[in-house]
Amino acid sequence: MAVSAATLVVAVAVASISAVAGLFWLLFLDYCPPETCSAENAWIAVCVALAVAALATVIGGLVTIARIARRTIAWPVACGTLILCAGACAIGFAGYVSATGI
């Protein structure tokens, strides 16, 4: 149970830090030459990645809590939630880098 709780806390922290970082990336996208940069694609990449990360974290957290309540093994679900959340954030960062040409 402790591993599941700690893993979910880390997943929420990853999603939160990624949301703040994504917001700052988009806010400070001052110079974006049209030849190498697409601010619209950067916005889409960050927003979709954060939405997927948030959805995965919420669903994974609910499933983990349900498994803990039923007294079944829950840590694999929590670890999968963390992996999905971190993966979505990493893919969003890659999409941002690709869209802006950094």
Short mmCIF file of N, CA and C in Angstrom, two decimals:
data_model
loop_
_atom_site.label_atom_id
_atom_site.label_comp_id
_atom_site.label_asym_id
_atom_site.label_seq_id
_atom_site.Cartn_x
_atom_site.Cartn_y
_atom_site.Cartn_z
N MET A 1 0.82 -1.18 0.00
CA MET A 1 0.00 0.00 0.00
C MET A 1 0.87 1.26 0.00
N ALA A 2 1.97 1.23 0.74
CA ALA A 2 2.87 2.39 0.79
C ALA A 2 3.51 2.65 -0.56
N VAL A 3 3.89 1.59 -1.26
CA VAL A 3 4.51 1.75 -2.59
C VAL A 3 3.50 2.36 -3.55
N SER A 4 2.25 1.90 -3.49
CA SER A 4 1.21 2.44 -4.36
C SER A 4 0.97 3.91 -4.09
N ALA A 5 0.87 4.27 -2.84
CA ALA A 5 0.64 5.67 -2.47
C ALA A 5 1.81 6.55 -2.89
N ALA A 6 3.02 6.10 -2.63
CA ALA A 6 4.19 6.89 -3.01
C ALA A 6 4.29 7.04 -4.52
N THR A 7 3.98 5.99 -5.25
CA THR A 7 4.04 6.05 -6.70
C THR A 7 3.00 7.02 -7.26
N LEU A 8 1.81 7.00 -6.69
CA LEU A 8 0.78 7.94 -7.14
C LEU A 8 1.15 9.38 -6.82
N VAL A 9 1.78 9.60 -5.68
CA VAL A 9 2.23 10.95 -5.33
C VAL A 9 3.28 11.43 -6.33
N VAL A 10 4.19 10.55 -6.71
CA VAL A 10 5.21 10.91 -7.71
C VAL A 10 4.54 11.18 -9.06
N ALA A 11 3.54 10.39 -9.45
CA ALA A 11 2.84 10.61 -10.72
C ALA A 11 2.15 11.96 -10.73
N VAL A 12 1.50 12.33 -9.63
CA VAL A 12 0.85 13.64 -9.54
C VAL A 12 1.90 14.75 -9.60
N ALA A 13 3.03 14.55 -8.94
CA ALA A 13 4.10 15.55 -8.97
C ALA A 13 4.65 15.72 -10.39
N VAL A 14 4.84 14.61 -11.10
CA VAL A 14 5.33 14.68 -12.49
C VAL A 14 4.34 15.44 -13.35
N ALA A 15 3.05 15.14 -13.23
CA ALA A 15 2.03 15.82 -14.03
C ALA A 15 1.98 17.31 -13.68
N SER A 16 2.08 17.64 -12.40
CA SER A 16 2.01 19.04 -11.98
C SER A 16 3.22 19.83 -12.46
N ILE A 17 4.39 19.27 -12.29
CA ILE A 17 5.61 19.95 -12.74
C ILE A 17 5.60 20.11 -14.26
N SER A 18 5.13 19.10 -14.96
CA SER A 18 5.05 19.19 -16.42
C SER A 18 4.04 20.24 -16.85
N ALA A 19 2.94 20.37 -16.14
CA ALA A 19 1.95 21.39 -16.48
C ALA A 19 2.53 22.79 -16.31
N VAL A 20 3.23 23.02 -15.22
CA VAL A 20 3.84 24.33 -14.99
C VAL A 20 4.93 24.60 -16.04
N ALA A 21 5.75 23.59 -16.32
CA ALA A 21 6.81 23.76 -17.32
C ALA A 21 6.20 24.02 -18.70
N GLY A 22 5.16 23.28 -19.06
CA GLY A 22 4.51 23.48 -20.36
C GLY A 22 3.92 24.88 -20.48
N LEU A 23 3.32 25.37 -19.40
CA LEU A 23 2.77 26.71 -19.41
C LEU A 23 3.87 27.75 -19.64
N PHE A 24 4.99 27.59 -18.96
CA PHE A 24 6.09 28.54 -19.15
C PHE A 24 6.70 28.42 -20.54
N TRP A 25 6.79 27.21 -21.08
CA TRP A 25 7.31 27.05 -22.45
C TRP A 25 6.44 27.82 -23.42
N LEU A 26 5.14 27.73 -23.25
CA LEU A 26 4.22 28.41 -24.17
C LEU A 26 4.19 29.92 -23.93
N LEU A 27 4.30 30.34 -22.67
CA LEU A 27 4.27 31.77 -22.37
C LEU A 27 5.50 32.50 -22.92
N PHE A 28 6.63 31.84 -22.90
CA PHE A 28 7.86 32.49 -23.31
C PHE A 28 8.30 32.07 -24.71
N LEU A 29 7.34 31.72 -25.54
CA LEU A 29 7.61 31.40 -26.93
C LEU A 29 7.51 32.71 -27.72
N ASP A 30 8.45 33.62 -27.42
CA ASP A 30 8.41 34.97 -27.99
C ASP A 30 8.75 34.98 -29.47
N TYR A 31 9.87 34.46 -29.78
CA TYR A 31 10.34 34.52 -31.16
C TYR A 31 10.15 33.15 -31.79
N CYS A 32 9.30 33.09 -32.78
CA CYS A 32 8.99 31.83 -33.44
C CYS A 32 8.94 32.08 -34.93
N PRO A 33 10.11 31.99 -35.63
CA PRO A 33 10.10 32.26 -37.07
C PRO A 33 9.25 31.22 -37.81
N PRO A 34 8.39 31.66 -38.71
CA PRO A 34 7.46 30.74 -39.38
C PRO A 34 8.14 29.63 -40.18
N GLU A 35 9.36 29.82 -40.59
CA GLU A 35 10.04 28.80 -41.39
C GLU A 35 10.37 27.56 -40.57
N THR A 36 10.72 27.77 -39.32
CA THR A 36 11.18 26.64 -38.49
C THR A 36 10.30 26.38 -37.28
N CYS A 37 9.26 27.17 -37.08
CA CYS A 37 8.51 27.08 -35.84
C CYS A 37 7.02 27.19 -36.09
N SER A 38 6.27 26.41 -35.36
CA SER A 38 4.81 26.49 -35.41
C SER A 38 4.29 26.59 -33.98
N ALA A 39 3.88 27.80 -33.60
CA ALA A 39 3.37 28.00 -32.25
C ALA A 39 2.08 27.21 -32.04
N GLU A 40 1.28 27.07 -33.07
CA GLU A 40 0.04 26.30 -32.95
C GLU A 40 0.32 24.82 -32.68
N ASN A 41 1.27 24.25 -33.39
CA ASN A 41 1.63 22.85 -33.16
C ASN A 41 2.26 22.65 -31.78
N ALA A 42 3.02 23.64 -31.31
CA ALA A 42 3.59 23.56 -29.97
C ALA A 42 2.48 23.57 -28.92
N TRP A 43 1.49 24.44 -29.12
CA TRP A 43 0.36 24.51 -28.20
C TRP A 43 -0.40 23.19 -28.17
N ILE A 44 -0.65 22.62 -29.35
CA ILE A 44 -1.37 21.34 -29.45
C ILE A 44 -0.58 20.23 -28.76
N ALA A 45 0.72 20.16 -29.01
CA ALA A 45 1.55 19.10 -28.42
C ALA A 45 1.52 19.16 -26.91
N VAL A 46 1.68 20.35 -26.35
CA VAL A 46 1.72 20.49 -24.90
C VAL A 46 0.35 20.21 -24.29
N CYS A 47 -0.70 20.75 -24.87
CA CYS A 47 -2.05 20.57 -24.30
C CYS A 47 -2.51 19.12 -24.38
N VAL A 48 -2.28 18.47 -25.50
CA VAL A 48 -2.69 17.07 -25.62
C VAL A 48 -1.90 16.19 -24.67
N ALA A 49 -0.60 16.42 -24.57
CA ALA A 49 0.22 15.62 -23.67
C ALA A 49 -0.21 15.80 -22.22
N LEU A 50 -0.49 17.03 -21.82
CA LEU A 50 -0.90 17.26 -20.44
C LEU A 50 -2.29 16.69 -20.16
N ALA A 51 -3.17 16.75 -21.15
CA ALA A 51 -4.50 16.16 -20.98
C ALA A 51 -4.41 14.63 -20.83
N VAL A 52 -3.58 14.01 -21.65
CA VAL A 52 -3.40 12.56 -21.55
C VAL A 52 -2.76 12.19 -20.22
N ALA A 53 -1.76 12.96 -19.80
CA ALA A 53 -1.11 12.68 -18.51
C ALA A 53 -2.09 12.83 -17.35
N ALA A 54 -2.91 13.87 -17.39
CA ALA A 54 -3.89 14.08 -16.33
C ALA A 54 -4.93 12.96 -16.32
N LEU A 55 -5.42 12.59 -17.49
CA LEU A 55 -6.41 11.53 -17.58
C LEU A 55 -5.84 10.19 -17.09
N ALA A 56 -4.62 9.88 -17.50
CA ALA A 56 -3.99 8.63 -17.06
C ALA A 56 -3.77 8.63 -15.55
N THR A 57 -3.40 9.77 -14.99
CA THR A 57 -3.16 9.85 -13.55
C THR A 57 -4.46 9.69 -12.77
N VAL A 58 -5.52 10.33 -13.23
CA VAL A 58 -6.80 10.23 -12.52
C VAL A 58 -7.35 8.81 -12.61
N ILE A 59 -7.38 8.24 -13.80
CA ILE A 59 -7.91 6.88 -13.95
C ILE A 59 -7.04 5.87 -13.20
N GLY A 60 -5.74 5.99 -13.34
CA GLY A 60 -4.84 5.09 -12.63
C GLY A 60 -4.96 5.22 -11.12
N GLY A 61 -5.13 6.44 -10.65
CA GLY A 61 -5.32 6.65 -9.21
C GLY A 61 -6.60 6.03 -8.70
N LEU A 62 -7.68 6.19 -9.47
CA LEU A 62 -8.96 5.59 -9.07
C LEU A 62 -8.89 4.06 -9.06
N VAL A 63 -8.25 3.49 -10.08
CA VAL A 63 -8.13 2.03 -10.13
C VAL A 63 -7.24 1.53 -8.99
N THR A 64 -6.18 2.25 -8.71
CA THR A 64 -5.29 1.86 -7.61
C THR A 64 -6.02 1.92 -6.27
N ILE A 65 -6.77 2.97 -6.05
CA ILE A 65 -7.52 3.10 -4.79
C ILE A 65 -8.57 1.99 -4.69
N ALA A 66 -9.22 1.68 -5.80
CA ALA A 66 -10.22 0.60 -5.78
C ALA A 66 -9.55 -0.74 -5.45
N ARG A 67 -8.37 -0.98 -6.02
CA ARG A 67 -7.67 -2.24 -5.74
C ARG A 67 -7.20 -2.30 -4.29
N ILE A 68 -6.78 -1.16 -3.74
CA ILE A 68 -6.38 -1.13 -2.33
C ILE A 68 -7.60 -1.43 -1.45
N ALA A 69 -8.73 -0.84 -1.80
CA ALA A 69 -9.95 -1.06 -1.01
C ALA A 69 -10.40 -2.53 -1.05
N ARG A 70 -10.17 -3.20 -2.20
CA ARG A 70 -10.53 -4.61 -2.31
C ARG A 70 -9.44 -5.53 -1.77
N ARG A 71 -8.37 -4.93 -1.30
CA ARG A 71 -7.22 -5.65 -0.74
C ARG A 71 -6.57 -6.60 -1.75
N THR A 72 -6.41 -6.11 -2.96
CA THR A 72 -5.66 -6.84 -3.98
C THR A 72 -4.38 -6.07 -4.26
N ILE A 73 -3.51 -6.66 -5.01
CA ILE A 73 -2.22 -6.02 -5.31
C ILE A 73 -2.46 -4.79 -6.18
N ALA A 74 -1.98 -3.64 -5.72
CA ALA A 74 -2.24 -2.38 -6.41
C ALA A 74 -0.99 -1.72 -6.96
N TRP A 75 0.17 -2.11 -6.49
CA TRP A 75 1.38 -1.38 -6.91
C TRP A 75 1.66 -1.49 -8.40
N PRO A 76 1.35 -2.60 -9.10
CA PRO A 76 1.61 -2.60 -10.55
C PRO A 76 0.78 -1.56 -11.30
N VAL A 77 -0.45 -1.35 -10.85
CA VAL A 77 -1.30 -0.33 -11.48
C VAL A 77 -0.72 1.06 -11.22
N ALA A 78 -0.27 1.30 -10.00
CA ALA A 78 0.32 2.59 -9.66
C ALA A 78 1.60 2.85 -10.47
N CYS A 79 2.41 1.81 -10.61
CA CYS A 79 3.65 1.96 -11.40
C CYS A 79 3.32 2.20 -12.87
N GLY A 80 2.31 1.51 -13.39
CA GLY A 80 1.88 1.73 -14.77
C GLY A 80 1.35 3.15 -14.97
N THR A 81 0.66 3.65 -13.96
CA THR A 81 0.16 5.03 -14.02
C THR A 81 1.32 6.02 -14.09
N LEU A 82 2.33 5.80 -13.28
CA LEU A 82 3.50 6.68 -13.30
C LEU A 82 4.20 6.62 -14.65
N ILE A 83 4.34 5.44 -15.21
CA ILE A 83 5.01 5.28 -16.50
C ILE A 83 4.20 5.97 -17.61
N LEU A 84 2.88 5.80 -17.60
CA LEU A 84 2.04 6.45 -18.60
C LEU A 84 2.09 7.97 -18.48
N CYS A 85 2.06 8.46 -17.26
CA CYS A 85 2.10 9.90 -17.04
C CYS A 85 3.44 10.49 -17.49
N ALA A 86 4.52 9.86 -17.09
CA ALA A 86 5.85 10.35 -17.49
C ALA A 86 6.05 10.22 -18.99
N GLY A 87 5.55 9.13 -19.58
CA GLY A 87 5.67 8.96 -21.03
C GLY A 87 4.90 10.00 -21.80
N ALA A 88 3.68 10.31 -21.35
CA ALA A 88 2.88 11.35 -22.03
C ALA A 88 3.57 12.70 -21.94
N CYS A 89 4.14 13.01 -20.78
CA CYS A 89 4.85 14.29 -20.63
C CYS A 89 6.09 14.34 -21.50
N ALA A 90 6.81 13.23 -21.60
CA ALA A 90 8.01 13.18 -22.44
C ALA A 90 7.64 13.33 -23.92
N ILE A 91 6.57 12.69 -24.34
CA ILE A 91 6.13 12.81 -25.73
C ILE A 91 5.68 14.25 -26.02
N GLY A 92 5.02 14.88 -25.06
CA GLY A 92 4.64 16.28 -25.23
C GLY A 92 5.84 17.19 -25.36
N PHE A 93 6.87 16.94 -24.56
CA PHE A 93 8.09 17.73 -24.66
C PHE A 93 8.74 17.53 -26.03
N ALA A 94 8.77 16.28 -26.49
CA ALA A 94 9.34 16.01 -27.82
C ALA A 94 8.53 16.69 -28.91
N GLY A 95 7.21 16.69 -28.77
CA GLY A 95 6.36 17.40 -29.73
C GLY A 95 6.61 18.89 -29.73
N TYR A 96 6.81 19.45 -28.55
CA TYR A 96 7.11 20.89 -28.44
C TYR A 96 8.44 21.21 -29.12
N VAL A 97 9.44 20.40 -28.83
CA VAL A 97 10.75 20.62 -29.44
C VAL A 97 10.66 20.49 -30.96
N SER A 98 9.92 19.51 -31.44
CA SER A 98 9.76 19.31 -32.87
C SER A 98 9.02 20.49 -33.51
N ALA A 99 7.99 20.99 -32.83
CA ALA A 99 7.21 22.09 -33.40
C ALA A 99 7.95 23.41 -33.41
N THR A 100 8.79 23.64 -32.41
CA THR A 100 9.48 24.91 -32.33
C THR A 100 10.85 24.90 -32.98
N GLY A 101 11.38 23.72 -33.26
CA GLY A 101 12.69 23.63 -33.91
C GLY A 101 13.84 23.98 -33.00
N ILE A 102 13.67 23.80 -31.72
CA ILE A 102 14.75 24.13 -30.76
C ILE A 102 15.83 23.09 -30.83
#
